[in-house]
Amino acid sequence: MPGFELFGSLEQKETNKVLETGVLMRYGFDGPRKGQWKAKEMEEALAKRMEVKYAQLLSSGTAALTVALASTEIGLGDEVIVPSFTFVASFEAILSVGAIPVLVDIDDTLTLDPKAVAKAIGPKTKAIMPVHMCGSMANLRALANLCREHNLLLIEDACQAIGGTYEGKPLGSYGDIGCFSFDYVKTITCGEGGALITNNAKYYKHADHYSDHGHDHIGNDRGKEGHPFLGYNFRISELNAAVGVAQLKRLDDFIAIQEKNYSIIRKELEVFPEIKFRTVPEGGVENYSFLSFFLPTQEMAKKVQIALSKAGVDGCFYWYDNNWHYYKKWDHLLDLKSLGKLPMEVQEGVKNQKNNDFAASDNWMGRNLSFLIKLSWKEVEVMERAKKIVQILAQHL
Ligand SMILES: *Cc1c(COP(=O)(O)O)cnc(C)c1O
């Protein structure tokens, strides 16, 4: 990761097909587009690769989450459970439909702790949104059981884990809806883009209409199409989709490269009994975009990260201190700093969370280091990197 590292002739070829027609919009213009339907092409390929019936391409991963929530009829005052460790987009999407993000502890999977989720379910809860951070997943079976028991939706934020699997199913296809991001720094990229996948015909139809101003897409005259309900514009452009068509063809190669590089580094680190690797739930296979582990103490994790950076080992993340990925720095959310007035339901639902105890999350996040696994490394570079990490760990453990 990221897919832009290997941007090349296939991406150029697909993009040129769109540039040759000049039709940059995904709908309409049937004549001038001369058979080029890049968004549709990518949707078909994505649905096939993810073994689902439907895929809807969108303008971003944030848009995918927003459209997923809207399509399942989540709205004002509904509660959606999200982890304390995620990218801000997860809660932004929830806020954008008037719903309340309820932050819940993570465990040693670095994703939602099912026991903490069970405690957070209340009368307003409508959905559980596990976020497969850094390439791996939560215990989805336990979460799906909770959903069944309480009649909730399971919405997977798989933006960072495309290509991973759980119980033999592609991540994103396990829940009611799964969301992907194809922004510039993700495993595969469209430049900007995203998608949702589902087996539910109703949710798909909602997503198809909602993301294009409510257009019902019946007939071949856009101006005459009906609008059965209100929508918005979350469309992707044909140019972005063309890049994605090429990158999706390369997904399995990218995952294989990541697995190879990840395995080389991991094997070297297994000499340290003090290190605990992130738990991957039984039945889960990572997409190997990150290698994550826990050190014995928070102090040690901080020191090791600084030493690695001094030694020129880049791409080592200490998320605990990160401005965008961990609740500790989300004062704009917890202090409700919005430009316009937020709904009362949201204000009240979020306000109460400021003093919540996330000691369990802090325990894991404070000791965690995550290493980005790149696609462009040569094997000798990976070995050198592994040796440097081993050397620095040996000095601190
Ligand atoms: C990248 C990301 C998103 C948002 O995707 P964009 O395409 O950047 O809007 C959402 N959730 C997670 C976990 C992400 O990493």
mmCIF file of C-alpha atoms and ligand atoms in Angstrom:
data_model
loop_
_atom_site.group_PDB
_atom_site.id
_atom_site.type_symbol
_atom_site.label_atom_id
_atom_site.label_comp_id
_atom_site.label_asym_id
_atom_site.label_seq_id
_atom_site.Cartn_x
_atom_site.Cartn_y
_atom_site.Cartn_z
ATOM 1 C CA MET A 1 0.000 0.000 0.000
ATOM 2 C CA PRO A 2 -0.609 2.565 -1.440
ATOM 3 C CA GLY A 3 -1.645 1.582 -4.964
ATOM 4 C CA PHE A 4 -0.308 4.810 -6.464
ATOM 5 C CA GLU A 5 3.227 3.449 -5.994
ATOM 6 C CA LEU A 6 2.707 1.205 -8.985
ATOM 7 C CA PHE A 7 0.630 3.581 -11.164
ATOM 8 C CA GLY A 8 1.554 2.686 -14.726
ATOM 9 C CA SER A 9 0.599 1.896 -18.289
ATOM 10 C CA LEU A 10 -2.615 0.013 -17.485
ATOM 11 C CA GLU A 11 -3.994 3.032 -15.601
ATOM 12 C CA GLN A 12 -2.929 5.326 -18.447
ATOM 13 C CA LYS A 13 -4.551 3.074 -21.036
ATOM 14 C CA GLU A 14 -7.909 2.985 -19.234
ATOM 15 C CA THR A 15 -7.864 6.742 -18.588
ATOM 16 C CA ASN A 16 -7.052 7.460 -22.240
ATOM 17 C CA LYS A 17 -10.124 5.546 -23.369
ATOM 18 C CA VAL A 18 -12.210 8.122 -21.461
ATOM 19 C CA LEU A 19 -10.141 11.078 -22.670
ATOM 20 C CA GLU A 20 -10.625 9.955 -26.260
ATOM 21 C CA THR A 21 -14.416 10.269 -25.961
ATOM 22 C CA GLY A 22 -14.383 13.308 -23.651
ATOM 23 C CA VAL A 23 -17.401 11.951 -21.751
ATOM 24 C CA LEU A 24 -16.342 12.399 -18.134
ATOM 25 C CA MET A 25 -19.754 11.747 -16.580
ATOM 26 C CA ARG A 26 -20.873 8.271 -15.574
ATOM 27 C CA TYR A 27 -24.524 8.687 -16.632
ATOM 28 C CA GLY A 28 -26.063 9.608 -19.973
ATOM 29 C CA PHE A 29 -24.384 10.718 -23.225
ATOM 30 C CA ASP A 30 -24.938 7.214 -24.602
ATOM 31 C CA GLY A 31 -23.914 8.120 -28.175
ATOM 32 C CA PRO A 32 -20.777 10.224 -27.676
ATOM 33 C CA ARG A 33 -19.306 7.865 -25.072
ATOM 34 C CA LYS A 34 -18.784 5.178 -27.722
ATOM 35 C CA GLY A 35 -19.357 2.255 -25.394
ATOM 36 C CA GLN A 36 -17.088 3.492 -22.564
ATOM 37 C CA TRP A 37 -18.820 3.036 -19.206
ATOM 38 C CA LYS A 38 -15.907 2.982 -16.740
ATOM 39 C CA ALA A 39 -17.941 3.393 -13.519
ATOM 40 C CA LYS A 40 -20.253 0.548 -14.572
ATOM 41 C CA GLU A 41 -17.288 -1.571 -15.613
ATOM 42 C CA MET A 42 -15.629 -1.147 -12.230
ATOM 43 C CA GLU A 43 -18.907 -1.846 -10.396
ATOM 44 C CA GLU A 44 -19.333 -5.129 -12.244
ATOM 45 C CA ALA A 45 -15.732 -6.156 -11.608
ATOM 46 C CA LEU A 46 -15.913 -5.157 -7.935
ATOM 47 C CA ALA A 47 -19.162 -7.053 -7.305
ATOM 48 C CA LYS A 48 -17.612 -10.124 -8.923
ATOM 49 C CA ARG A 49 -14.319 -9.867 -7.008
ATOM 50 C CA MET A 50 -16.154 -9.309 -3.703
ATOM 51 C CA GLU A 51 -18.638 -12.120 -4.407
ATOM 52 C CA VAL A 52 -21.714 -9.922 -3.916
ATOM 53 C CA LYS A 53 -24.722 -9.067 -6.050
ATOM 54 C CA TYR A 54 -24.305 -5.292 -6.109
ATOM 55 C CA ALA A 55 -21.644 -2.582 -6.029
ATOM 56 C CA GLN A 56 -22.167 1.181 -6.186
ATOM 57 C CA LEU A 57 -19.174 3.345 -6.990
ATOM 58 C CA LEU A 58 -19.078 6.731 -5.251
ATOM 59 C CA SER A 59 -16.989 9.869 -5.027
ATOM 60 C CA SER A 60 -15.094 8.830 -1.860
ATOM 61 C CA GLY A 61 -14.990 6.373 1.017
ATOM 62 C CA THR A 62 -16.666 8.995 3.187
ATOM 63 C CA ALA A 63 -19.427 9.220 0.560
ATOM 64 C CA ALA A 64 -19.712 5.409 0.584
ATOM 65 C CA LEU A 65 -20.261 5.382 4.359
ATOM 66 C CA THR A 66 -22.747 8.264 4.113
ATOM 67 C CA VAL A 67 -24.707 6.606 1.303
ATOM 68 C CA ALA A 68 -24.614 3.255 3.148
ATOM 69 C CA LEU A 69 -26.188 4.861 6.222
ATOM 70 C CA ALA A 70 -28.772 6.778 4.176
ATOM 71 C CA SER A 71 -29.618 3.656 2.159
ATOM 72 C CA THR A 72 -30.362 1.650 5.286
ATOM 73 C CA GLU A 73 -32.657 4.494 6.398
ATOM 74 C CA ILE A 74 -30.530 5.603 9.327
ATOM 75 C CA GLY A 75 -31.276 9.212 10.230
ATOM 76 C CA LEU A 76 -31.891 11.793 12.924
ATOM 77 C CA GLY A 77 -31.199 10.625 16.461
ATOM 78 C CA ASP A 78 -30.283 7.046 15.558
ATOM 79 C CA GLU A 79 -27.137 5.704 17.208
ATOM 80 C CA VAL A 80 -24.312 3.981 15.341
ATOM 81 C CA ILE A 81 -21.560 2.208 17.265
ATOM 82 C CA VAL A 82 -18.006 2.969 16.044
ATOM 83 C CA PRO A 83 -14.555 2.212 17.490
ATOM 84 C CA SER A 84 -12.418 4.729 19.401
ATOM 85 C CA PHE A 85 -9.672 4.007 16.837
ATOM 86 C CA THR A 86 -10.724 4.837 13.295
ATOM 87 C CA PHE A 87 -10.327 7.581 10.713
ATOM 88 C CA VAL A 88 -12.520 10.660 11.328
ATOM 89 C CA ALA A 89 -14.526 9.849 8.173
ATOM 90 C CA SER A 90 -16.384 7.074 10.027
ATOM 91 C CA PHE A 91 -18.037 9.503 12.443
ATOM 92 C CA GLU A 92 -18.301 12.324 9.901
ATOM 93 C CA ALA A 93 -20.557 10.110 7.769
ATOM 94 C CA ILE A 94 -22.723 9.278 10.780
ATOM 95 C CA LEU A 95 -23.081 12.969 11.703
ATOM 96 C CA SER A 96 -23.906 13.878 8.107
ATOM 97 C CA VAL A 97 -27.157 11.883 8.212
ATOM 98 C CA GLY A 98 -28.120 13.334 11.604
ATOM 99 C CA ALA A 99 -27.206 10.190 13.516
ATOM 100 C CA ILE A 100 -25.064 9.901 16.644
ATOM 101 C CA PRO A 101 -21.657 8.194 16.609
ATOM 102 C CA VAL A 102 -21.233 6.186 19.819
ATOM 103 C CA LEU A 103 -17.543 5.578 20.476
ATOM 104 C CA VAL A 104 -16.693 2.148 21.873
ATOM 105 C CA ASP A 105 -13.466 0.515 23.082
ATOM 106 C CA ILE A 106 -11.205 -1.568 20.917
ATOM 107 C CA ASP A 107 -9.323 -4.699 21.969
ATOM 108 C CA ASP A 108 -6.107 -6.407 20.839
ATOM 109 C CA THR A 109 -7.567 -6.784 17.327
ATOM 110 C CA LEU A 110 -7.239 -2.949 17.115
ATOM 111 C CA THR A 111 -10.935 -2.920 16.207
ATOM 112 C CA LEU A 112 -14.266 -3.069 18.085
ATOM 113 C CA ASP A 113 -14.334 -5.198 21.238
ATOM 114 C CA PRO A 114 -17.602 -7.211 21.044
ATOM 115 C CA LYS A 115 -17.961 -7.200 24.855
ATOM 116 C CA ALA A 116 -17.764 -3.401 24.944
ATOM 117 C CA VAL A 117 -20.181 -3.202 22.016
ATOM 118 C CA ALA A 118 -22.738 -5.346 23.868
ATOM 119 C CA LYS A 119 -22.645 -2.881 26.772
ATOM 120 C CA ALA A 120 -23.120 0.133 24.476
ATOM 121 C CA ILE A 121 -26.276 -1.139 22.738
ATOM 122 C CA GLY A 122 -29.346 0.864 23.765
ATOM 123 C CA PRO A 123 -32.866 1.629 22.540
ATOM 124 C CA LYS A 124 -31.621 4.103 19.907
ATOM 125 C CA THR A 125 -28.893 1.862 18.467
ATOM 126 C CA LYS A 126 -29.493 1.068 14.803
ATOM 127 C CA ALA A 127 -26.143 -0.189 13.528
ATOM 128 C CA ILE A 128 -22.719 -1.481 14.477
ATOM 129 C CA MET A 129 -19.905 -0.174 12.270
ATOM 130 C CA PRO A 130 -16.698 -2.158 12.723
ATOM 131 C CA VAL A 131 -13.709 -0.481 11.052
ATOM 132 C CA HIS A 132 -11.091 -2.871 9.710
ATOM 133 C CA MET A 133 -8.161 -0.641 10.612
ATOM 134 C CA CYS A 134 -4.727 -1.241 9.136
ATOM 135 C CA GLY A 135 -5.750 -4.252 7.098
ATOM 136 C CA SER A 136 -7.425 -6.513 9.660
ATOM 137 C CA MET A 137 -10.851 -7.099 11.143
ATOM 138 C CA ALA A 138 -12.813 -7.367 14.368
ATOM 139 C CA ASN A 139 -14.432 -10.567 15.566
ATOM 140 C CA LEU A 140 -17.195 -10.184 12.994
ATOM 141 C CA ARG A 141 -19.013 -13.361 14.009
ATOM 142 C CA ALA A 142 -19.510 -12.031 17.535
ATOM 143 C CA LEU A 143 -20.660 -8.661 16.154
ATOM 144 C CA ALA A 144 -23.039 -10.304 13.658
ATOM 145 C CA ASN A 145 -24.538 -12.331 16.524
ATOM 146 C CA LEU A 146 -25.144 -9.129 18.480
ATOM 147 C CA CYS A 147 -26.794 -7.614 15.408
ATOM 148 C CA ARG A 148 -29.101 -10.605 15.050
ATOM 149 C CA GLU A 149 -29.974 -10.570 18.747
ATOM 150 C CA HIS A 150 -30.795 -6.835 18.816
ATOM 151 C CA ASN A 151 -32.057 -6.405 15.241
ATOM 152 C CA LEU A 152 -29.211 -4.101 14.202
ATOM 153 C CA LEU A 153 -27.387 -3.539 10.920
ATOM 154 C CA LEU A 154 -23.754 -4.518 10.438
ATOM 155 C CA ILE A 155 -22.017 -1.901 8.281
ATOM 156 C CA GLU A 156 -18.363 -2.672 7.551
ATOM 157 C CA ASP A 157 -15.947 0.211 7.084
ATOM 158 C CA ALA A 158 -13.480 -1.822 5.021
ATOM 159 C CA CYS A 159 -11.755 1.274 3.614
ATOM 160 C CA GLN A 160 -8.347 0.087 4.874
ATOM 161 C CA ALA A 161 -8.754 -3.631 4.368
ATOM 162 C CA ILE A 162 -9.752 -4.372 0.775
ATOM 163 C CA GLY A 163 -8.551 -7.848 -0.189
ATOM 164 C CA GLY A 164 -8.694 -9.327 3.318
ATOM 165 C CA THR A 165 -11.171 -12.096 4.162
ATOM 166 C CA TYR A 166 -13.203 -13.399 7.099
ATOM 167 C CA GLU A 167 -14.568 -16.945 7.234
ATOM 168 C CA GLY A 168 -13.713 -17.222 3.558
ATOM 169 C CA LYS A 169 -15.689 -14.122 2.563
ATOM 170 C CA PRO A 170 -14.091 -10.948 1.214
ATOM 171 C CA LEU A 171 -14.059 -8.188 3.860
ATOM 172 C CA GLY A 172 -16.937 -5.828 3.147
ATOM 173 C CA SER A 173 -19.220 -8.670 2.055
ATOM 174 C CA TYR A 174 -19.798 -10.135 5.525
ATOM 175 C CA GLY A 175 -22.163 -7.463 6.886
ATOM 176 C CA ASP A 176 -25.331 -5.891 5.442
ATOM 177 C CA ILE A 177 -23.231 -3.316 3.575
ATOM 178 C CA GLY A 178 -19.470 -2.890 3.194
ATOM 179 C CA CYS A 179 -17.633 0.292 2.252
ATOM 180 C CA PHE A 180 -14.314 0.858 0.476
ATOM 181 C CA SER A 181 -12.202 3.949 -0.148
ATOM 182 C CA PHE A 182 -10.159 4.438 -3.290
ATOM 183 C CA ASP A 183 -8.567 7.711 -2.210
ATOM 184 C CA TYR A 184 -4.985 8.399 -3.207
ATOM 185 C CA VAL A 185 -3.320 6.580 -0.298
ATOM 186 C CA LYS A 186 -5.392 3.394 -0.172
ATOM 187 C CA THR A 187 -4.452 -0.136 -1.321
ATOM 188 C CA ILE A 188 -6.053 0.535 -4.699
ATOM 189 C CA THR A 189 -6.845 4.079 -5.817
ATOM 190 C CA CYS A 190 -9.092 6.018 -8.190
ATOM 191 C CA GLY A 191 -7.352 9.279 -7.232
ATOM 192 C CA GLU A 192 -10.548 9.966 -5.278
ATOM 193 C CA GLY A 193 -13.321 7.431 -5.029
ATOM 194 C CA GLY A 194 -15.155 4.847 -2.974
ATOM 195 C CA ALA A 195 -17.734 2.087 -3.214
ATOM 196 C CA LEU A 196 -20.325 0.219 -1.251
ATOM 197 C CA ILE A 197 -21.162 -3.446 -1.759
ATOM 198 C CA THR A 198 -24.240 -5.402 -0.665
ATOM 199 C CA ASN A 199 -26.425 -8.406 -1.429
ATOM 200 C CA ASN A 200 -29.556 -6.451 -0.483
ATOM 201 C CA ALA A 201 -31.506 -5.267 -3.552
ATOM 202 C CA LYS A 202 -33.331 -2.518 -1.639
ATOM 203 C CA TYR A 203 -30.184 -0.994 -0.136
ATOM 204 C CA TYR A 204 -28.530 -1.072 -3.558
ATOM 205 C CA LYS A 205 -31.473 0.637 -5.238
ATOM 206 C CA HIS A 206 -31.469 3.292 -2.523
ATOM 207 C CA ALA A 207 -27.725 3.827 -2.972
ATOM 208 C CA ASP A 208 -28.044 4.062 -6.771
ATOM 209 C CA HIS A 209 -30.765 6.728 -6.523
ATOM 210 C CA TYR A 210 -29.561 8.595 -3.435
ATOM 211 C CA SER A 211 -26.042 9.146 -4.775
ATOM 212 C CA ASP A 212 -27.452 10.818 -7.926
ATOM 213 C CA HIS A 213 -30.031 13.360 -6.628
ATOM 214 C CA GLY A 214 -32.688 10.659 -6.295
ATOM 215 C CA HIS A 215 -32.685 9.792 -10.036
ATOM 216 C CA ASP A 216 -34.511 6.499 -10.564
ATOM 217 C CA HIS A 217 -32.387 5.773 -13.670
ATOM 218 C CA ILE A 218 -35.385 4.488 -15.634
ATOM 219 C CA GLY A 219 -35.373 5.130 -19.383
ATOM 220 C CA ASN A 220 -32.673 6.889 -21.366
ATOM 221 C CA ASP A 221 -33.554 10.567 -20.924
ATOM 222 C CA ARG A 222 -32.050 11.928 -17.693
ATOM 223 C CA GLY A 223 -34.338 14.952 -17.693
ATOM 224 C CA LYS A 224 -37.412 12.744 -17.685
ATOM 225 C CA GLU A 225 -36.284 10.403 -14.908
ATOM 226 C CA GLY A 226 -38.360 10.259 -11.728
ATOM 227 C CA HIS A 227 -37.287 11.094 -8.174
ATOM 228 C CA PRO A 228 -39.002 8.728 -5.742
ATOM 229 C CA PHE A 229 -37.139 10.236 -2.754
ATOM 230 C CA LEU A 230 -34.634 12.960 -1.915
ATOM 231 C CA GLY A 231 -31.028 12.403 -2.831
ATOM 232 C CA TYR A 232 -27.666 14.092 -3.082
ATOM 233 C CA ASN A 233 -24.647 14.063 -5.375
ATOM 234 C CA PHE A 234 -22.003 11.498 -4.472
ATOM 235 C CA ARG A 235 -21.187 10.482 -8.072
ATOM 236 C CA ILE A 236 -17.719 9.428 -9.186
ATOM 237 C CA SER A 237 -16.357 10.736 -12.501
ATOM 238 C CA GLU A 238 -15.454 8.465 -15.407
ATOM 239 C CA LEU A 239 -11.807 9.541 -15.212
ATOM 240 C CA ASN A 240 -11.511 8.445 -11.600
ATOM 241 C CA ALA A 241 -13.374 5.227 -12.356
ATOM 242 C CA ALA A 242 -11.004 4.486 -15.249
ATOM 243 C CA VAL A 243 -8.007 4.565 -12.884
ATOM 244 C CA GLY A 244 -9.937 2.242 -10.573
ATOM 245 C CA VAL A 245 -10.755 -0.222 -13.360
ATOM 246 C CA ALA A 246 -7.007 -0.687 -13.876
ATOM 247 C CA GLN A 247 -6.107 -0.794 -10.185
ATOM 248 C CA LEU A 248 -8.808 -3.340 -9.341
ATOM 249 C CA LYS A 249 -7.327 -5.695 -11.948
ATOM 250 C CA ARG A 250 -4.086 -5.480 -9.990
ATOM 251 C CA LEU A 251 -5.548 -5.897 -6.491
ATOM 252 C CA ASP A 252 -4.589 -9.548 -6.084
ATOM 253 C CA ASP A 253 -1.019 -8.848 -7.217
ATOM 254 C CA PHE A 254 -0.793 -5.950 -4.745
ATOM 255 C CA ILE A 255 -2.026 -8.148 -1.881
ATOM 256 C CA ALA A 256 0.513 -10.852 -2.799
ATOM 257 C CA ILE A 257 3.363 -8.288 -2.720
ATOM 258 C CA GLN A 258 2.157 -6.949 0.627
ATOM 259 C CA GLU A 259 1.944 -10.450 2.083
ATOM 260 C CA LYS A 260 5.481 -11.244 0.948
ATOM 261 C CA ASN A 261 6.978 -8.032 2.399
ATOM 262 C CA TYR A 262 4.946 -8.329 5.605
ATOM 263 C CA SER A 263 6.041 -11.938 6.120
ATOM 264 C CA ILE A 264 9.740 -11.151 5.728
ATOM 265 C CA ILE A 265 9.604 -8.440 8.403
ATOM 266 C CA ARG A 266 7.327 -10.399 10.710
ATOM 267 C CA LYS A 267 9.577 -13.454 10.654
ATOM 268 C CA GLU A 268 12.567 -11.347 11.781
ATOM 269 C CA LEU A 269 10.558 -9.819 14.643
ATOM 270 C CA GLU A 270 9.365 -13.169 15.958
ATOM 271 C CA VAL A 271 12.694 -13.543 17.832
ATOM 272 C CA PHE A 272 11.360 -11.148 20.490
ATOM 273 C CA PRO A 273 9.042 -12.891 22.982
ATOM 274 C CA GLU A 274 8.235 -9.466 24.511
ATOM 275 C CA ILE A 275 6.406 -8.406 21.365
ATOM 276 C CA LYS A 276 2.742 -9.263 20.981
ATOM 277 C CA PHE A 277 1.451 -9.128 17.430
ATOM 278 C CA ARG A 278 -2.001 -7.765 16.800
ATOM 279 C CA THR A 279 -4.650 -10.487 17.168
ATOM 280 C CA VAL A 280 -6.351 -11.517 13.938
ATOM 281 C CA PRO A 281 -9.671 -13.173 14.883
ATOM 282 C CA GLU A 282 -10.070 -16.851 14.053
ATOM 283 C CA GLY A 283 -11.209 -17.195 10.446
ATOM 284 C CA GLY A 284 -9.658 -13.876 9.419
ATOM 285 C CA VAL A 285 -6.974 -13.175 6.820
ATOM 286 C CA GLU A 286 -5.394 -9.714 6.729
ATOM 287 C CA ASN A 287 -4.695 -7.740 3.564
ATOM 288 C CA TYR A 288 -1.159 -7.174 4.911
ATOM 289 C CA SER A 289 -1.171 -3.401 4.367
ATOM 290 C CA PHE A 290 0.286 -2.868 7.861
ATOM 291 C CA LEU A 291 2.273 -4.922 10.351
ATOM 292 C CA SER A 292 1.071 -3.999 13.852
ATOM 293 C CA PHE A 293 2.304 -5.120 17.269
ATOM 294 C CA PHE A 294 2.291 -4.160 20.933
ATOM 295 C CA LEU A 295 5.318 -3.374 23.074
ATOM 296 C CA PRO A 296 5.349 -4.113 26.818
ATOM 297 C CA THR A 297 4.888 -0.438 27.822
ATOM 298 C CA GLN A 298 3.681 2.857 26.379
ATOM 299 C CA GLU A 299 7.004 4.499 27.200
ATOM 300 C CA MET A 300 8.865 1.872 25.220
ATOM 301 C CA ALA A 301 6.572 2.242 22.202
ATOM 302 C CA LYS A 302 7.197 5.997 22.109
ATOM 303 C CA LYS A 303 10.958 5.570 22.438
ATOM 304 C CA VAL A 304 11.138 2.902 19.754
ATOM 305 C CA GLN A 305 9.152 5.027 17.329
ATOM 306 C CA ILE A 306 11.484 7.998 17.837
ATOM 307 C CA ALA A 307 14.570 5.789 17.452
ATOM 308 C CA LEU A 308 13.187 4.255 14.244
ATOM 309 C CA SER A 309 12.490 7.640 12.761
ATOM 310 C CA LYS A 310 16.033 8.795 13.648
ATOM 311 C CA ALA A 311 17.407 5.682 11.960
ATOM 312 C CA GLY A 312 15.503 6.573 8.798
ATOM 313 C CA VAL A 313 12.873 3.823 9.062
ATOM 314 C CA ASP A 314 9.828 5.642 7.680
ATOM 315 C CA GLY A 315 6.189 4.557 7.716
ATOM 316 C CA CYS A 316 6.073 3.621 11.414
ATOM 317 C CA PHE A 317 2.856 4.958 12.931
ATOM 318 C CA TYR A 318 2.195 5.621 16.617
ATOM 319 C CA TRP A 319 -1.569 6.138 16.275
ATOM 320 C CA TYR A 320 -2.032 6.934 19.968
ATOM 321 C CA ASP A 321 -0.713 10.474 19.363
ATOM 322 C CA ASN A 322 -2.196 10.880 15.875
ATOM 323 C CA ASN A 323 -4.495 13.844 15.174
ATOM 324 C CA TRP A 324 -6.909 11.995 12.879
ATOM 325 C CA HIS A 325 -7.244 8.402 13.989
ATOM 326 C CA TYR A 326 -7.731 8.236 17.748
ATOM 327 C CA TYR A 327 -10.434 9.671 20.032
ATOM 328 C CA LYS A 328 -7.897 11.525 22.225
ATOM 329 C CA LYS A 329 -7.413 14.167 19.545
ATOM 330 C CA TRP A 330 -11.054 14.365 18.432
ATOM 331 C CA ASP A 331 -11.842 17.497 20.449
ATOM 332 C CA HIS A 332 -13.672 18.919 17.404
ATOM 333 C CA LEU A 333 -16.122 16.025 17.692
ATOM 334 C CA LEU A 334 -16.365 15.790 21.470
ATOM 335 C CA ASP A 335 -16.623 19.598 21.895
ATOM 336 C CA LEU A 336 -19.122 19.763 18.987
ATOM 337 C CA LYS A 337 -17.197 22.385 17.028
ATOM 338 C CA SER A 338 -19.369 22.514 13.911
ATOM 339 C CA LEU A 339 -19.762 25.463 11.556
ATOM 340 C CA GLY A 340 -23.531 25.485 11.684
ATOM 341 C CA LYS A 341 -25.848 24.359 14.456
ATOM 342 C CA LEU A 342 -26.058 20.591 14.953
ATOM 343 C CA PRO A 343 -29.376 18.856 15.702
ATOM 344 C CA MET A 344 -30.220 18.749 19.446
ATOM 345 C CA GLU A 345 -30.258 14.943 19.337
ATOM 346 C CA VAL A 346 -26.677 14.887 18.069
ATOM 347 C CA GLN A 347 -25.500 17.508 20.531
ATOM 348 C CA GLU A 348 -26.919 15.576 23.457
ATOM 349 C CA GLY A 349 -25.777 12.202 22.209
ATOM 350 C CA VAL A 350 -22.182 13.318 21.717
ATOM 351 C CA LYS A 351 -21.870 15.597 24.751
ATOM 352 C CA ASN A 352 -22.313 12.709 27.143
ATOM 353 C CA GLN A 353 -19.371 10.840 25.695
ATOM 354 C CA LYS A 354 -16.686 13.346 26.609
ATOM 355 C CA ASN A 355 -16.064 11.769 29.997
ATOM 356 C CA ASN A 356 -16.331 8.158 28.880
ATOM 357 C CA ASP A 357 -13.574 5.869 30.049
ATOM 358 C CA PHE A 358 -11.449 4.485 27.216
ATOM 359 C CA ALA A 359 -8.734 3.006 29.437
ATOM 360 C CA ALA A 360 -9.004 -0.340 27.634
ATOM 361 C CA SER A 361 -8.388 1.347 24.258
ATOM 362 C CA ASP A 362 -5.549 3.423 25.740
ATOM 363 C CA ASN A 363 -3.879 0.270 27.014
ATOM 364 C CA TRP A 364 -3.688 -1.210 23.512
ATOM 365 C CA MET A 365 -3.170 1.949 21.490
ATOM 366 C CA GLY A 366 -0.513 3.350 23.834
ATOM 367 C CA ARG A 367 1.656 0.286 23.247
ATOM 368 C CA ASN A 368 0.958 -0.175 19.550
ATOM 369 C CA LEU A 369 3.226 0.489 16.604
ATOM 370 C CA SER A 370 2.011 0.002 13.022
ATOM 371 C CA PHE A 371 4.343 -0.336 10.055
ATOM 372 C CA LEU A 372 3.104 0.532 6.584
ATOM 373 C CA ILE A 373 3.931 -2.227 4.082
ATOM 374 C CA LYS A 374 4.867 -0.758 0.726
ATOM 375 C CA LEU A 375 4.458 -2.237 -2.740
ATOM 376 C CA SER A 376 7.536 -0.722 -4.350
ATOM 377 C CA TRP A 377 10.189 -2.132 -1.992
ATOM 378 C CA LYS A 378 12.805 -4.458 -3.421
ATOM 379 C CA GLU A 379 13.542 -7.606 -1.444
ATOM 380 C CA VAL A 380 16.928 -6.314 -0.229
ATOM 381 C CA GLU A 381 15.248 -3.129 1.001
ATOM 382 C CA VAL A 382 12.735 -5.158 2.979
ATOM 383 C CA MET A 383 15.550 -7.205 4.555
ATOM 384 C CA GLU A 384 17.531 -4.079 5.462
ATOM 385 C CA ARG A 385 14.432 -2.530 6.966
ATOM 386 C CA ALA A 386 13.726 -5.668 9.006
ATOM 387 C CA LYS A 387 17.323 -5.720 10.293
ATOM 388 C CA LYS A 388 17.146 -2.058 11.363
ATOM 389 C CA ILE A 389 13.871 -2.628 13.213
ATOM 390 C CA VAL A 390 15.363 -5.683 14.970
ATOM 391 C CA GLN A 391 18.451 -3.698 15.962
ATOM 392 C CA ILE A 392 16.422 -0.872 17.474
ATOM 393 C CA LEU A 393 14.017 -3.199 19.263
ATOM 394 C CA ALA A 394 16.985 -5.104 20.733
ATOM 395 C CA GLN A 395 18.295 -1.817 22.183
ATOM 396 C CA HIS A 396 15.001 -1.026 23.889
ATOM 397 C CA LEU A 397 13.544 -4.346 25.023
HETATM 398 C C1 LIG B 1 -9.736 6.464 4.052
HETATM 399 C C2 LIG B 1 -10.781 6.063 5.019
HETATM 400 C C3 LIG B 1 -12.096 6.522 4.929
HETATM 401 C C4 LIG B 1 -12.541 7.600 3.999
HETATM 402 O O1 LIG B 1 -12.224 7.461 2.701
HETATM 403 P P1 LIG B 1 -12.039 8.740 1.738
HETATM 404 O O2 LIG B 1 -12.084 8.104 0.404
HETATM 405 O O3 LIG B 1 -10.712 9.361 2.043
HETATM 406 O O4 LIG B 1 -13.188 9.646 1.979
HETATM 407 C C5 LIG B 1 -13.024 6.027 5.820
HETATM 408 N N1 LIG B 1 -12.691 5.141 6.768
HETATM 409 C C6 LIG B 1 -11.429 4.691 6.904
HETATM 410 C C7 LIG B 1 -11.119 3.686 7.951
HETATM 411 C C8 LIG B 1 -10.430 5.159 6.052
HETATM 412 O O5 LIG B 1 -9.173 4.741 6.225
#
